[in-house]
CSV table of C-alpha atoms and ligand atoms in Angstrom, one decimal:
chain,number,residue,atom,x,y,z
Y,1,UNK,CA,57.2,16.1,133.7
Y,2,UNK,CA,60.6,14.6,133.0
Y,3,UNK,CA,63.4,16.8,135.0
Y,4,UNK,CA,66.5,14.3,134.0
Y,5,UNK,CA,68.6,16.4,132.0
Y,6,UNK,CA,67.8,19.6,134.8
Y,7,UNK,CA,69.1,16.4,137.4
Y,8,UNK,CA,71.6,15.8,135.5
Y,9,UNK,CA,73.3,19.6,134.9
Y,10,UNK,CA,72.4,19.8,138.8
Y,11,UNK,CA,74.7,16.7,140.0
Y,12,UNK,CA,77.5,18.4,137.7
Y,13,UNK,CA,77.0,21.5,139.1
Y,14,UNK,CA,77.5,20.8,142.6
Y,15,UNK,CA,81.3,19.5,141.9
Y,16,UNK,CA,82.0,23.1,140.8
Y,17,UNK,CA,79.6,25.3,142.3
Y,18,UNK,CA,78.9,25.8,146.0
Y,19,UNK,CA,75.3,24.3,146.2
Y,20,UNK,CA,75.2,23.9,143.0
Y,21,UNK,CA,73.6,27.7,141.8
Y,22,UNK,CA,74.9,31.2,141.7
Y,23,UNK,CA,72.6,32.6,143.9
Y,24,UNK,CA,70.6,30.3,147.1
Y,25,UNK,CA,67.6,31.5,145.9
Y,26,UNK,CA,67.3,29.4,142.8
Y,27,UNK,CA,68.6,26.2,144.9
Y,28,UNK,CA,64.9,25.3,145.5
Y,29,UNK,CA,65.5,24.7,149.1
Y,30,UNK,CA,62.3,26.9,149.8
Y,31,UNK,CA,60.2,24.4,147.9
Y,32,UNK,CA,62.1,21.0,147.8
Y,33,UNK,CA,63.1,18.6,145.1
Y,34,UNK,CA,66.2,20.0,142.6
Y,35,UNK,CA,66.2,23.3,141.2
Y,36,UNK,CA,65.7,23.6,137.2
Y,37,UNK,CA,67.7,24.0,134.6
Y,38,UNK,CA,66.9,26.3,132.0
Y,39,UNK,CA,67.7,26.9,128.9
Y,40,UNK,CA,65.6,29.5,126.8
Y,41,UNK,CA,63.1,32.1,127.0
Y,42,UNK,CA,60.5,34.0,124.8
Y,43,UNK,CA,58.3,36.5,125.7
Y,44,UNK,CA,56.0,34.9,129.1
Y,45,UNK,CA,57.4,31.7,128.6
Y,46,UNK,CA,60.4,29.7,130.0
Y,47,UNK,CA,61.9,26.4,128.2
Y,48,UNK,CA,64.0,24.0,131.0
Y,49,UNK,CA,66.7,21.6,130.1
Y,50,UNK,CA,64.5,19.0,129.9
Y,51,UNK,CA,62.3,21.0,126.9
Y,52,UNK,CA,59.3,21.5,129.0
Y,53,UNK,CA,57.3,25.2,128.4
Y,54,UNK,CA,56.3,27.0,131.7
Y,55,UNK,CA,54.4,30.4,131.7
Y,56,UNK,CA,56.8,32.5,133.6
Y,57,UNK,CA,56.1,35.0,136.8
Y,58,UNK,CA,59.8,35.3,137.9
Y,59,UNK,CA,61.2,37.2,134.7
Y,60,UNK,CA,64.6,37.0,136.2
Y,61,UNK,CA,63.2,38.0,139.5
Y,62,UNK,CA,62.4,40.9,138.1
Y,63,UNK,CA,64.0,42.6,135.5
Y,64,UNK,CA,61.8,41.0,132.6
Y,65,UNK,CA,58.9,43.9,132.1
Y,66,UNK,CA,58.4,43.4,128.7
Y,67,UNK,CA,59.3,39.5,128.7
Y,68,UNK,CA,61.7,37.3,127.4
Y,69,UNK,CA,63.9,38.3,124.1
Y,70,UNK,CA,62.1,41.7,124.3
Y,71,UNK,CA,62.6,42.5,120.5
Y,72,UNK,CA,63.6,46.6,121.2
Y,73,UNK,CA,66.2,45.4,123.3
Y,74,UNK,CA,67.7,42.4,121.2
Y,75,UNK,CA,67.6,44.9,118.7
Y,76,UNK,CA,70.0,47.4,120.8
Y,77,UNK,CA,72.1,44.9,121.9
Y,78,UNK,CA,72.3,44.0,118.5
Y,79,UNK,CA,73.3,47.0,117.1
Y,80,UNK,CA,75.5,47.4,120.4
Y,81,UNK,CA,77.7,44.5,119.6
Y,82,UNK,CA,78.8,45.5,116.4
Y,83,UNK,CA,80.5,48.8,118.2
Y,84,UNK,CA,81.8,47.7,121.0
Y,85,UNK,CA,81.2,45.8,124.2
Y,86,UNK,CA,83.1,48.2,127.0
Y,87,UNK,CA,85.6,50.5,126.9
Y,88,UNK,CA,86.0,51.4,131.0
Y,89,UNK,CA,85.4,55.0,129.5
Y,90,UNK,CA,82.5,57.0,129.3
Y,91,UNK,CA,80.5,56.9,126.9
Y,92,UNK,CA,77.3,59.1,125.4
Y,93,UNK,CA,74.9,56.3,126.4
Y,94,UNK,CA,75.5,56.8,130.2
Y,95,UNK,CA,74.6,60.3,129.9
Y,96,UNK,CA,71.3,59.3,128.1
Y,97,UNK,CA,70.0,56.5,130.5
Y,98,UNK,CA,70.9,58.7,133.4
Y,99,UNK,CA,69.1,61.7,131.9
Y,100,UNK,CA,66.1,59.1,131.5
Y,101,UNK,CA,66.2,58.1,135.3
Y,102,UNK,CA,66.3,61.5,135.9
Y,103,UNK,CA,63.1,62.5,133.9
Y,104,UNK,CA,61.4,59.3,135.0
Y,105,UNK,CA,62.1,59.6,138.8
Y,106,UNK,CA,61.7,63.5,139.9
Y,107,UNK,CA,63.7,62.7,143.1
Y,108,UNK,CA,66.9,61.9,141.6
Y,109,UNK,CA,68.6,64.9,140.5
Y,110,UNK,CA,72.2,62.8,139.9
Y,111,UNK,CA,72.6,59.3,139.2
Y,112,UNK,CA,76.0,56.9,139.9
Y,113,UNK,CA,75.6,53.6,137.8
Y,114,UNK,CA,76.6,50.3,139.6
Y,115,UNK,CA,76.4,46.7,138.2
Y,116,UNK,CA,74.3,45.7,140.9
Y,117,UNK,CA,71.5,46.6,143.3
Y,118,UNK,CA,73.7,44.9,145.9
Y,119,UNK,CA,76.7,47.8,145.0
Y,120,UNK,CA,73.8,50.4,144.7
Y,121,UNK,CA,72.7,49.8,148.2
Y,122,UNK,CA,76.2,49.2,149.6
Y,123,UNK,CA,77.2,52.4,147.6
Y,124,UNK,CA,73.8,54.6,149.1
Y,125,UNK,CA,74.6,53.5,152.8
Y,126,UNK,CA,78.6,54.8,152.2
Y,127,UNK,CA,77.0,58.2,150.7
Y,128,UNK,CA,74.4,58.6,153.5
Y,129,UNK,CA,77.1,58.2,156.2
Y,130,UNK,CA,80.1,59.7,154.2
Y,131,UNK,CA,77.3,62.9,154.0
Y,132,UNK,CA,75.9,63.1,157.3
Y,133,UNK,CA,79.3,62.2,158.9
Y,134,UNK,CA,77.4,59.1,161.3
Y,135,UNK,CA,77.2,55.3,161.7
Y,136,UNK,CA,74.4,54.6,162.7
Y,137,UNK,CA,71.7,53.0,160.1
Y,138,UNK,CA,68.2,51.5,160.3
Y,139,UNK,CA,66.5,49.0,158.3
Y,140,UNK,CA,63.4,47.0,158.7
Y,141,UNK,CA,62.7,43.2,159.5
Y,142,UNK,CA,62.3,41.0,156.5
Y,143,UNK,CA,63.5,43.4,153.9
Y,144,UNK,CA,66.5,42.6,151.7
Y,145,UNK,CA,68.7,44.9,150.2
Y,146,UNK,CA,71.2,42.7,148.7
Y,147,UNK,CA,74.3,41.5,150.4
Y,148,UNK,CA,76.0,44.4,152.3
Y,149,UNK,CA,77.5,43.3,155.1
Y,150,UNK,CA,75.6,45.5,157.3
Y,151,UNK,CA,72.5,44.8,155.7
Y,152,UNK,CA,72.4,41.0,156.4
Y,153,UNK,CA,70.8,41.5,159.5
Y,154,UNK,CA,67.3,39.9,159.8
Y,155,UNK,CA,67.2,40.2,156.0
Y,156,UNK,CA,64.4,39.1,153.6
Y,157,UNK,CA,64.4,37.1,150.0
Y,158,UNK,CA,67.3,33.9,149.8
Y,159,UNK,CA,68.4,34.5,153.9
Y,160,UNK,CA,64.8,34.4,154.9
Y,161,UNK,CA,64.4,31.2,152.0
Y,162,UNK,CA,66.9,29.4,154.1
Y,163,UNK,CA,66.1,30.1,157.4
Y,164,UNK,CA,69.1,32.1,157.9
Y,165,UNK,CA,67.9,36.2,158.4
Y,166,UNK,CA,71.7,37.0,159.9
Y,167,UNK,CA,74.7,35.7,157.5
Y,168,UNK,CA,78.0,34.0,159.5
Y,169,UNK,CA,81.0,36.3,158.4
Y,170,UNK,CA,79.6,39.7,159.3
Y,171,UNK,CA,81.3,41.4,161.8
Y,172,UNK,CA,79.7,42.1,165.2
Y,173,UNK,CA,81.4,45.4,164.3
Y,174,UNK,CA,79.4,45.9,161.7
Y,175,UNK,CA,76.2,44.5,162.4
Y,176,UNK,CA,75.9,46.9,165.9
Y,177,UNK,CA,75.8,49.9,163.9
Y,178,UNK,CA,72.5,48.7,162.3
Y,179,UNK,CA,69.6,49.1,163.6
Y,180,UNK,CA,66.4,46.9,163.0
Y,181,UNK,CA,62.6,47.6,163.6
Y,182,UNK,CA,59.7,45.9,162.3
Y,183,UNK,CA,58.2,46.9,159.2
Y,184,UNK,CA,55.1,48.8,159.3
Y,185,UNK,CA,55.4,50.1,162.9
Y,186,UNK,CA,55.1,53.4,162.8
Y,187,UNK,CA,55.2,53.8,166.7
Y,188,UNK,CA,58.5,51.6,167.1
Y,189,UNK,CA,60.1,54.3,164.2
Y,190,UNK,CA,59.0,57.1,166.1
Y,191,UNK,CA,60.4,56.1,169.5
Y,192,UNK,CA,63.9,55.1,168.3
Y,193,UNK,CA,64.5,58.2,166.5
Y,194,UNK,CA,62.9,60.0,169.8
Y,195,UNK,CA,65.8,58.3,171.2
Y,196,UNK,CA,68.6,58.3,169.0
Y,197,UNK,CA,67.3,60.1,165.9
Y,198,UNK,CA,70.5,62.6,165.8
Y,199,UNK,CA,72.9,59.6,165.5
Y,200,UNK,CA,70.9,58.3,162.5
Y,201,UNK,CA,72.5,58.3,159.3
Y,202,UNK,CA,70.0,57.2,157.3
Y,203,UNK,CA,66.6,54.9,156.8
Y,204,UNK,CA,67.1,52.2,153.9
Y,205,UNK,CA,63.4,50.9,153.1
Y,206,UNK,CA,62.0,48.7,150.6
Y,207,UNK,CA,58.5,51.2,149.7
Y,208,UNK,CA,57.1,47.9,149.6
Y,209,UNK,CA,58.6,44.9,151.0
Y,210,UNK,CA,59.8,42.5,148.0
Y,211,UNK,CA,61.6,40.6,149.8
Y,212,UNK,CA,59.1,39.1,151.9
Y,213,UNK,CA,56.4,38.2,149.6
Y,214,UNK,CA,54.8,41.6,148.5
Y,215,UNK,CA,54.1,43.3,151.9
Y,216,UNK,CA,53.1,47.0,151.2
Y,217,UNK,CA,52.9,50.2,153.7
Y,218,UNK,CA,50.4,50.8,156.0
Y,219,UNK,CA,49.3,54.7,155.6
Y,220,UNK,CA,51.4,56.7,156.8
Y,221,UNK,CA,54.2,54.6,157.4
Y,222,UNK,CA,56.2,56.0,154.8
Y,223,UNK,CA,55.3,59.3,155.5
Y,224,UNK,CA,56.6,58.6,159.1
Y,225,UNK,CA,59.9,58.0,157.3
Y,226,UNK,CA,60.0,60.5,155.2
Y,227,UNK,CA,59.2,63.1,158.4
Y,228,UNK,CA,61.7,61.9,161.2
Y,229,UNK,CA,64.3,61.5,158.4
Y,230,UNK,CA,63.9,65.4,157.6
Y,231,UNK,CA,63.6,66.3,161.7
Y,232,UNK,CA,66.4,64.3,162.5
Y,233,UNK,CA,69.0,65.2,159.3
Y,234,UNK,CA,68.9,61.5,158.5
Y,235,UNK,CA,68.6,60.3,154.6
Y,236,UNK,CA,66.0,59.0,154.2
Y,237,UNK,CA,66.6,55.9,151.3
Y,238,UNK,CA,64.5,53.9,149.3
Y,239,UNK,CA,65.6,50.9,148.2
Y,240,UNK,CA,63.6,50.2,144.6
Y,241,UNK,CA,65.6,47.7,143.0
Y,242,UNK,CA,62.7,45.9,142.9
Y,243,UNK,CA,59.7,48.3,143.1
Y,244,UNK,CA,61.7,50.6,140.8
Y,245,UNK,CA,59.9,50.8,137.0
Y,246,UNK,CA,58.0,48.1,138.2
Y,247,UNK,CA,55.2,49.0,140.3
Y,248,UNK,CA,54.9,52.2,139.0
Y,249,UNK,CA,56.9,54.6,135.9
Y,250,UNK,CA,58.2,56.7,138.8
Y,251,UNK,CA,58.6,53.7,141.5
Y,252,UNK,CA,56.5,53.2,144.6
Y,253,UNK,CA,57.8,56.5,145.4
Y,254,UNK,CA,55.2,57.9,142.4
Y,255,UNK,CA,52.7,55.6,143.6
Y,256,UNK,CA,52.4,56.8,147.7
Y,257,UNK,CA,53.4,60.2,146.7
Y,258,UNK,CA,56.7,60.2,149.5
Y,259,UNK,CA,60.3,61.4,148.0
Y,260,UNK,CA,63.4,60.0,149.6
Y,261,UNK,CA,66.5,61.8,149.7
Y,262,UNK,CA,68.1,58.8,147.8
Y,263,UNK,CA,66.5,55.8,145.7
Y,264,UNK,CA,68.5,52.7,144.7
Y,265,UNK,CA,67.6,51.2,141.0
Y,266,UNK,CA,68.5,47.6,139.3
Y,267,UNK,CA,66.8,45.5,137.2
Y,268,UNK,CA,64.7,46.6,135.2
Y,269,UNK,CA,67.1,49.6,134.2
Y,270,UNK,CA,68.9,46.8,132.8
Y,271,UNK,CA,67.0,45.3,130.4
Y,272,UNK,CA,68.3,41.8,131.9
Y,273,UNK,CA,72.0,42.7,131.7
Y,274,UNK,CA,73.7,43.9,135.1
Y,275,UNK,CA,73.3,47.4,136.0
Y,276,UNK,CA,72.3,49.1,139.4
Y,277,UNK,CA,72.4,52.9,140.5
Y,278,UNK,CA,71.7,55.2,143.1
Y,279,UNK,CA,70.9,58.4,142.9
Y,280,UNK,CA,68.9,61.3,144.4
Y,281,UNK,CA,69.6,65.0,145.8
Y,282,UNK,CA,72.1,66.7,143.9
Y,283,UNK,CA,73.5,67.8,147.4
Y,284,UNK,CA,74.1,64.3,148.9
Y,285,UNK,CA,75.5,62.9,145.3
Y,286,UNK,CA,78.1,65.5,144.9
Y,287,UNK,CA,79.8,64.0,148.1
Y,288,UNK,CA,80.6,61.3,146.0
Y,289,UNK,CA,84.1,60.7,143.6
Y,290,UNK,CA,85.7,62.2,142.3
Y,291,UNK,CA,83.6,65.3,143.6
Y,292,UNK,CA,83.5,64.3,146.6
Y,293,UNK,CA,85.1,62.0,149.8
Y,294,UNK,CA,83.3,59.2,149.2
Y,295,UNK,CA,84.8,56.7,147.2
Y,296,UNK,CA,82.9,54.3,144.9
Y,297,UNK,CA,83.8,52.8,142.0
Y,298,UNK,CA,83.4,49.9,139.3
Y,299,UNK,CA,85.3,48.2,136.3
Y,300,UNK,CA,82.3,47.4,134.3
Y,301,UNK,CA,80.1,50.4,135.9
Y,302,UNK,CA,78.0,52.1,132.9
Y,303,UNK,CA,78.8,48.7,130.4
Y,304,UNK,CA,77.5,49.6,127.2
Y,305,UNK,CA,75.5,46.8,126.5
Y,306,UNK,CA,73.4,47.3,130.0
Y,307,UNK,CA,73.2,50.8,128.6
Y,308,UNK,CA,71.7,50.2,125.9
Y,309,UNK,CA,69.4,47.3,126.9
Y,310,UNK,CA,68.3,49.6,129.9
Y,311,UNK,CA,67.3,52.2,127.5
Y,312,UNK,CA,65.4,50.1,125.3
Y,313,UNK,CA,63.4,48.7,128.1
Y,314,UNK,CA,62.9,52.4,129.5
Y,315,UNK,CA,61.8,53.8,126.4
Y,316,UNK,CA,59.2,51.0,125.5
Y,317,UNK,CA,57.8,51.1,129.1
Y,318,UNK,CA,57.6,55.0,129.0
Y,319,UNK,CA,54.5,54.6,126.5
Y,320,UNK,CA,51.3,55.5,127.5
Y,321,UNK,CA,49.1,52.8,129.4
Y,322,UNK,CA,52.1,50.5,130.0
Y,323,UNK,CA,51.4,50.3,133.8
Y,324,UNK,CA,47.3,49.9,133.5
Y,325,UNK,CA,47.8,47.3,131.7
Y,326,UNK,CA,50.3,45.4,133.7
Y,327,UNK,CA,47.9,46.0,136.9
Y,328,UNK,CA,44.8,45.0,134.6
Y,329,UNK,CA,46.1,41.4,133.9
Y,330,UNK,CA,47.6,40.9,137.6
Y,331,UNK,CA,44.2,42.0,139.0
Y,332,UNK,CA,42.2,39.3,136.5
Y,333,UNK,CA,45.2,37.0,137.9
Y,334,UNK,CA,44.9,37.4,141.2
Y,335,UNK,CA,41.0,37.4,141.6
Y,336,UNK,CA,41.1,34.0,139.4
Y,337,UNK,CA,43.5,32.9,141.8
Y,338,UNK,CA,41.5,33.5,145.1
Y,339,UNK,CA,38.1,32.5,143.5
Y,340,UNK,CA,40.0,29.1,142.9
Y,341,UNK,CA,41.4,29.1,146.6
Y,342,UNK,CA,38.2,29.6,147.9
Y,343,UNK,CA,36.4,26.6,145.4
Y,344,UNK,CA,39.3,24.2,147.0
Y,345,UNK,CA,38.5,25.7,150.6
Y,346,UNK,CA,42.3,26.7,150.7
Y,347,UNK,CA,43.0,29.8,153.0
Y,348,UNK,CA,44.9,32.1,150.4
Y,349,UNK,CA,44.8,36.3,149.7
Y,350,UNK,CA,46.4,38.3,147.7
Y,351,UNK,CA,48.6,41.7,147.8
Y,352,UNK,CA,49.2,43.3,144.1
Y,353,UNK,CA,50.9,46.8,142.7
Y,354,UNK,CA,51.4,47.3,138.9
Y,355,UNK,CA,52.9,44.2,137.5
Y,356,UNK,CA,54.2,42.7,140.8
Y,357,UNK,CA,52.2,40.5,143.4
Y,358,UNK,CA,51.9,38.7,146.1
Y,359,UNK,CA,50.1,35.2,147.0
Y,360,UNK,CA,49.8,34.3,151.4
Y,361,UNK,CA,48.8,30.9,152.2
Y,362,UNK,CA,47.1,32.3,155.3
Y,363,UNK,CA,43.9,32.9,156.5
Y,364,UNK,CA,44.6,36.7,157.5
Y,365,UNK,CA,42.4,38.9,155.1
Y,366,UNK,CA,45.3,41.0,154.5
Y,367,UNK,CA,49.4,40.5,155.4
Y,368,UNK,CA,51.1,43.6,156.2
Y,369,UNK,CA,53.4,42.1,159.1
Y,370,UNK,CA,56.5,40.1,158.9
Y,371,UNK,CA,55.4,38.0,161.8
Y,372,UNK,CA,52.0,37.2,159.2
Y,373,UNK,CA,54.4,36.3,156.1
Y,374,UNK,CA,56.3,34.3,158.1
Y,375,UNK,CA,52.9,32.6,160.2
Y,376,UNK,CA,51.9,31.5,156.8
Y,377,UNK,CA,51.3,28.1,155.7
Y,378,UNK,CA,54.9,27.0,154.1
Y,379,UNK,CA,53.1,23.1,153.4
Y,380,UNK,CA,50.8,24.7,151.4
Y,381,UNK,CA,52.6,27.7,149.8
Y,382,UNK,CA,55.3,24.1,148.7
Y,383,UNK,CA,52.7,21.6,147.3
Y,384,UNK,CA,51.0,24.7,144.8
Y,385,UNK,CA,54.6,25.3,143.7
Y,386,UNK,CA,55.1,22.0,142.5
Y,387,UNK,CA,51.6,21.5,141.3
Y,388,UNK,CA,51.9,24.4,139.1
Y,389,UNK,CA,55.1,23.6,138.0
Y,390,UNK,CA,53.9,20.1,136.7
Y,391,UNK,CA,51.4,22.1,135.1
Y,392,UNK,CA,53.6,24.6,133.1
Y,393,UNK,CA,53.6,27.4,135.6
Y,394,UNK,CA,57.2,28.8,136.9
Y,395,UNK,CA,56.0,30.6,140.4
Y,396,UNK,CA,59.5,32.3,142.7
Y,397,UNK,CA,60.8,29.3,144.1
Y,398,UNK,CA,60.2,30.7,147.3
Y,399,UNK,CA,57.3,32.1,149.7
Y,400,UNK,CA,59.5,35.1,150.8
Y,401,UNK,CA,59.2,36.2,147.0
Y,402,UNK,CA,57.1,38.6,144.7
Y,403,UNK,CA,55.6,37.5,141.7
Y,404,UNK,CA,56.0,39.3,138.6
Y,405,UNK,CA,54.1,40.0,135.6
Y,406,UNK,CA,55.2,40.9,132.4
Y,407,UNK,CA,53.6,43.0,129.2
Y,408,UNK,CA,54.0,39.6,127.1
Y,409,UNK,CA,51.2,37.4,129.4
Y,410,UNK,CA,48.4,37.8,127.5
Y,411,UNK,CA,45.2,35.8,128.4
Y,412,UNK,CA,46.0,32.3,127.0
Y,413,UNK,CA,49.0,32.6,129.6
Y,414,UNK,CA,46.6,34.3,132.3
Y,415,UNK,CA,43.7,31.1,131.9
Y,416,UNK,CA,46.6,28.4,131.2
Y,417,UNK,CA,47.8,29.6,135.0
Y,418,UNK,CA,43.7,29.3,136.5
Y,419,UNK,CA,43.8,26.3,135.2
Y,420,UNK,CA,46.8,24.9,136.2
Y,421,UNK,CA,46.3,26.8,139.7
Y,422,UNK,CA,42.5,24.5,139.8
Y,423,UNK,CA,44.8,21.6,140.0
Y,424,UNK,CA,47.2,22.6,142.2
Y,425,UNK,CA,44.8,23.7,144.7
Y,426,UNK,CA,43.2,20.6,144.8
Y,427,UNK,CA,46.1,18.5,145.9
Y,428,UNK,CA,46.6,20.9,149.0
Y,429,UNK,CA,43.2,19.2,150.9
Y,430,UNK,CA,43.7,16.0,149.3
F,501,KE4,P1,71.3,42.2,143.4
F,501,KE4,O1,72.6,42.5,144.1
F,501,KE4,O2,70.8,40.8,143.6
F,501,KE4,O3,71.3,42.7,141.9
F,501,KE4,O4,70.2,43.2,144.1
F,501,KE4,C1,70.1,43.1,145.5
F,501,KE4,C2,68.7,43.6,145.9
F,501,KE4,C3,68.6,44.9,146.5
F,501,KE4,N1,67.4,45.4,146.8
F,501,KE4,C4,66.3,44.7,146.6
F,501,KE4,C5,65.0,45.3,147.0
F,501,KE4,C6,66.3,43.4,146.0
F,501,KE4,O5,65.1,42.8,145.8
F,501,KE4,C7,67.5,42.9,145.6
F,501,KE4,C8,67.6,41.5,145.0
F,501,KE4,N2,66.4,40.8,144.9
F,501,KE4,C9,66.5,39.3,144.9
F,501,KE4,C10,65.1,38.7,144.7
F,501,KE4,N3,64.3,39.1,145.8
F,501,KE4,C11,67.5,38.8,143.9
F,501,KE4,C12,67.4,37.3,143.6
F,501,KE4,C13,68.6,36.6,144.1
F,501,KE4,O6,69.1,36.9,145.2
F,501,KE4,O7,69.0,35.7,143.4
């Protein structure tokens, strides 16, 4: 495949961009060679700069459900862009996507819309300390929750990518009040908050771990959570920018059956555009402005046009067998995958909820440890990328990343990806 004109834009870039991207993420650092360029998008399919056609499992590393140029959301936006594009006002459409998150997520009682799941989980950790009046926070080892200060401690997703789990510019200050244990150990959560549970403001947990591959809760992990959060008077947040619509109508908190006392959103409430939210007990939210003392705010908060994208998306993936089908095509996906692993005699498995996935290059028959995501075989995971890439498949330029599928792969796109995973495969042992 030619890549010049993606070379090209990348070599300008980099005299007025720091790297050369907007977010590390895209740089391709976790795979080599320079990142793409693109330049369009329709339904699974992504065209670069250069005009070649890739079947798509990013979908704007996430947001994408329905696929590119969805046509209920062009449609809104449409319709959108002949009334208005913001007014920093409220308007009519905020109350009817945040009556929709309500209906859709039984946990959140009031929502706040951000422009980000970064300000959503920035905004959630104020709340839970602002509410229980302490410092203290925990988080888990290898998940990301955006880039809060106080978050970017052993974080998951680009600072994992680049080999860099602690970010330089965060205070000591900061970085002491949060508290990190491995994900998935239920013993390590218990014995902390034996400790120091009454100091606790809250938990922030990804219900599954996005942000380091697809790494999903042992049983009764979350229900750990969920019980020394409630003994302790901690909140207990989950973060679902991610997981939120995505692995589930109601989140991964519908799929394992726990509630959280708060739930962050993003992505796919924004149909593409930028929107995040938090939201959750009626009792913790009112302790946010103007109600209450903690102050959070935002110029372009509630923007119409992520309004009404967001509502088109929800609405279409409200419908009846949305979520069956998206777990019906990863599943065909995913076993195609491993069958082809297996015919190549490459060591590979598998983790999967609703539309979003995970691929290991390791030989463990099942990764629920950060210490196994990161024990996989990075060689491996680098030379599929590019071989499906030269094949016409666009995989998360990174093994710390979930895969997503959207309601647009059909099967052509489905057996185009076997296919082009048969090839890439073979170049591992070759
Ligand atoms: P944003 O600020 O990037 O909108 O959201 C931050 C965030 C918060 N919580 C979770 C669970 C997330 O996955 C994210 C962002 N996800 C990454 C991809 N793993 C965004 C991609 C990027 O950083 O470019």
């Amino acid at each position: 495949m030619n890549h010049d004109n993606s070379r090209n834009l990348f070599d300008l870039a980099l005299q007025y961009i720091p790297g050369g991207v907007n977010s590390p993420v895209r740089a391709f650092k976790g795979v080599g060679g320079n990142p793409l360029f693109f330049k369009s998008g329709k339904d699974a399919y992504l065209i670069d700069s250069d005009d070649n056609r890739y079947v798509d499992y990013v979908g704007a590393w996430g947001p994408l459900i329905l696929g590119h140029l969805n046509s209920g959301v062009v449609e809104a936006l449409h319709d959108q862009l002949k009334i208005g594009l913001g007014f920093g006002a409220s308007t009519e459409g905020e109350i009817q996507i945040a009556k929709k998150i309500c209906e859709l997520v039984p946990s959140i009682e009031k929502v706040r819309l951000v422009t980000s799941g970064t300000e959503a989980t920035m905004s959630a950790i104020r709340l839970a300390r602002g509410y229980t009046r302490r410092d203290i926070i925990v988080k888990f080892e290898g998940c990301y929750h955006g880039h809060v200060d106080g978050l970017l401690v052993k974080a998951g997703s680009g600072a994992l990518t680049l080999g860099e789990p602690d970010s330089l510019g965060v205070p000591k200050a900061y970085t002491d009040l949060t508290h990190v244990l491995p994900y998935n150990d239920i013993e390590a959560v218990k014995s902390f908050f034996a400790e120091k549970g009454e100091q606790i403001a809250c938990i922030i947990v990804e219900p599954i771990a996005g942000n380091m591959n697809f790494v999903p809760p042992i049983p009764g992990f979350l229900e750990c959570l969920r019980e020394v959060c409630s003994e302790n008077g901690s909140v207990l947040i989950f973060d679902e920018v991610m997981t939120g619509f995505r692995v589930a109508l109601g989140g991964a908190q519908a799929a394992y059956g726990v509630t959280p006392d708060l739930t962050t959103l993003g992505k796919v409430i924004g149909g593409g555009l930028p929107v995040g939210a938090f939201g959750g007990r009626a009792d913790i939210m009112d302790h946010i402005a103007p109600l209450g003392g903690v102050y959070q705010a935002g110029t372009l908060a509630g923007s119409p046009l992520a309004v009404v994208a967001g509502l088109a998306m929800l609405d279409q993936i409200s419908q009846p067998g949305i979520y069956e089908g998206l777990n019906e095509k990863a599943g065909v996906l995913l076993a195609g995958l491993r069958e082809r692993a297996a015919a190549a005699n490459v060591p590979f498995t598998t983790n999967q909820m609703g539309g979003m996935f995970g691929c290991f290059f390791s030989e463990e028959e099942s990764v629920t440890r950060f210490e196994q995501v990161t024990a996989c075989n990075i060689k491996n995971f680098q030379t599929f990328f590019h071989g499906m890439l030269d094949n016409g498949v666009y995989l998360a330029p990174s093994a710390y990343e979930a895969g997503f599928i959207s309601t647009a792969h059909g099967d052509a796109e489905i057996q185009h990806t076997l296919d082009a995973a048969e090839k890439a495969f073979s170049l591992i042992n070759s």
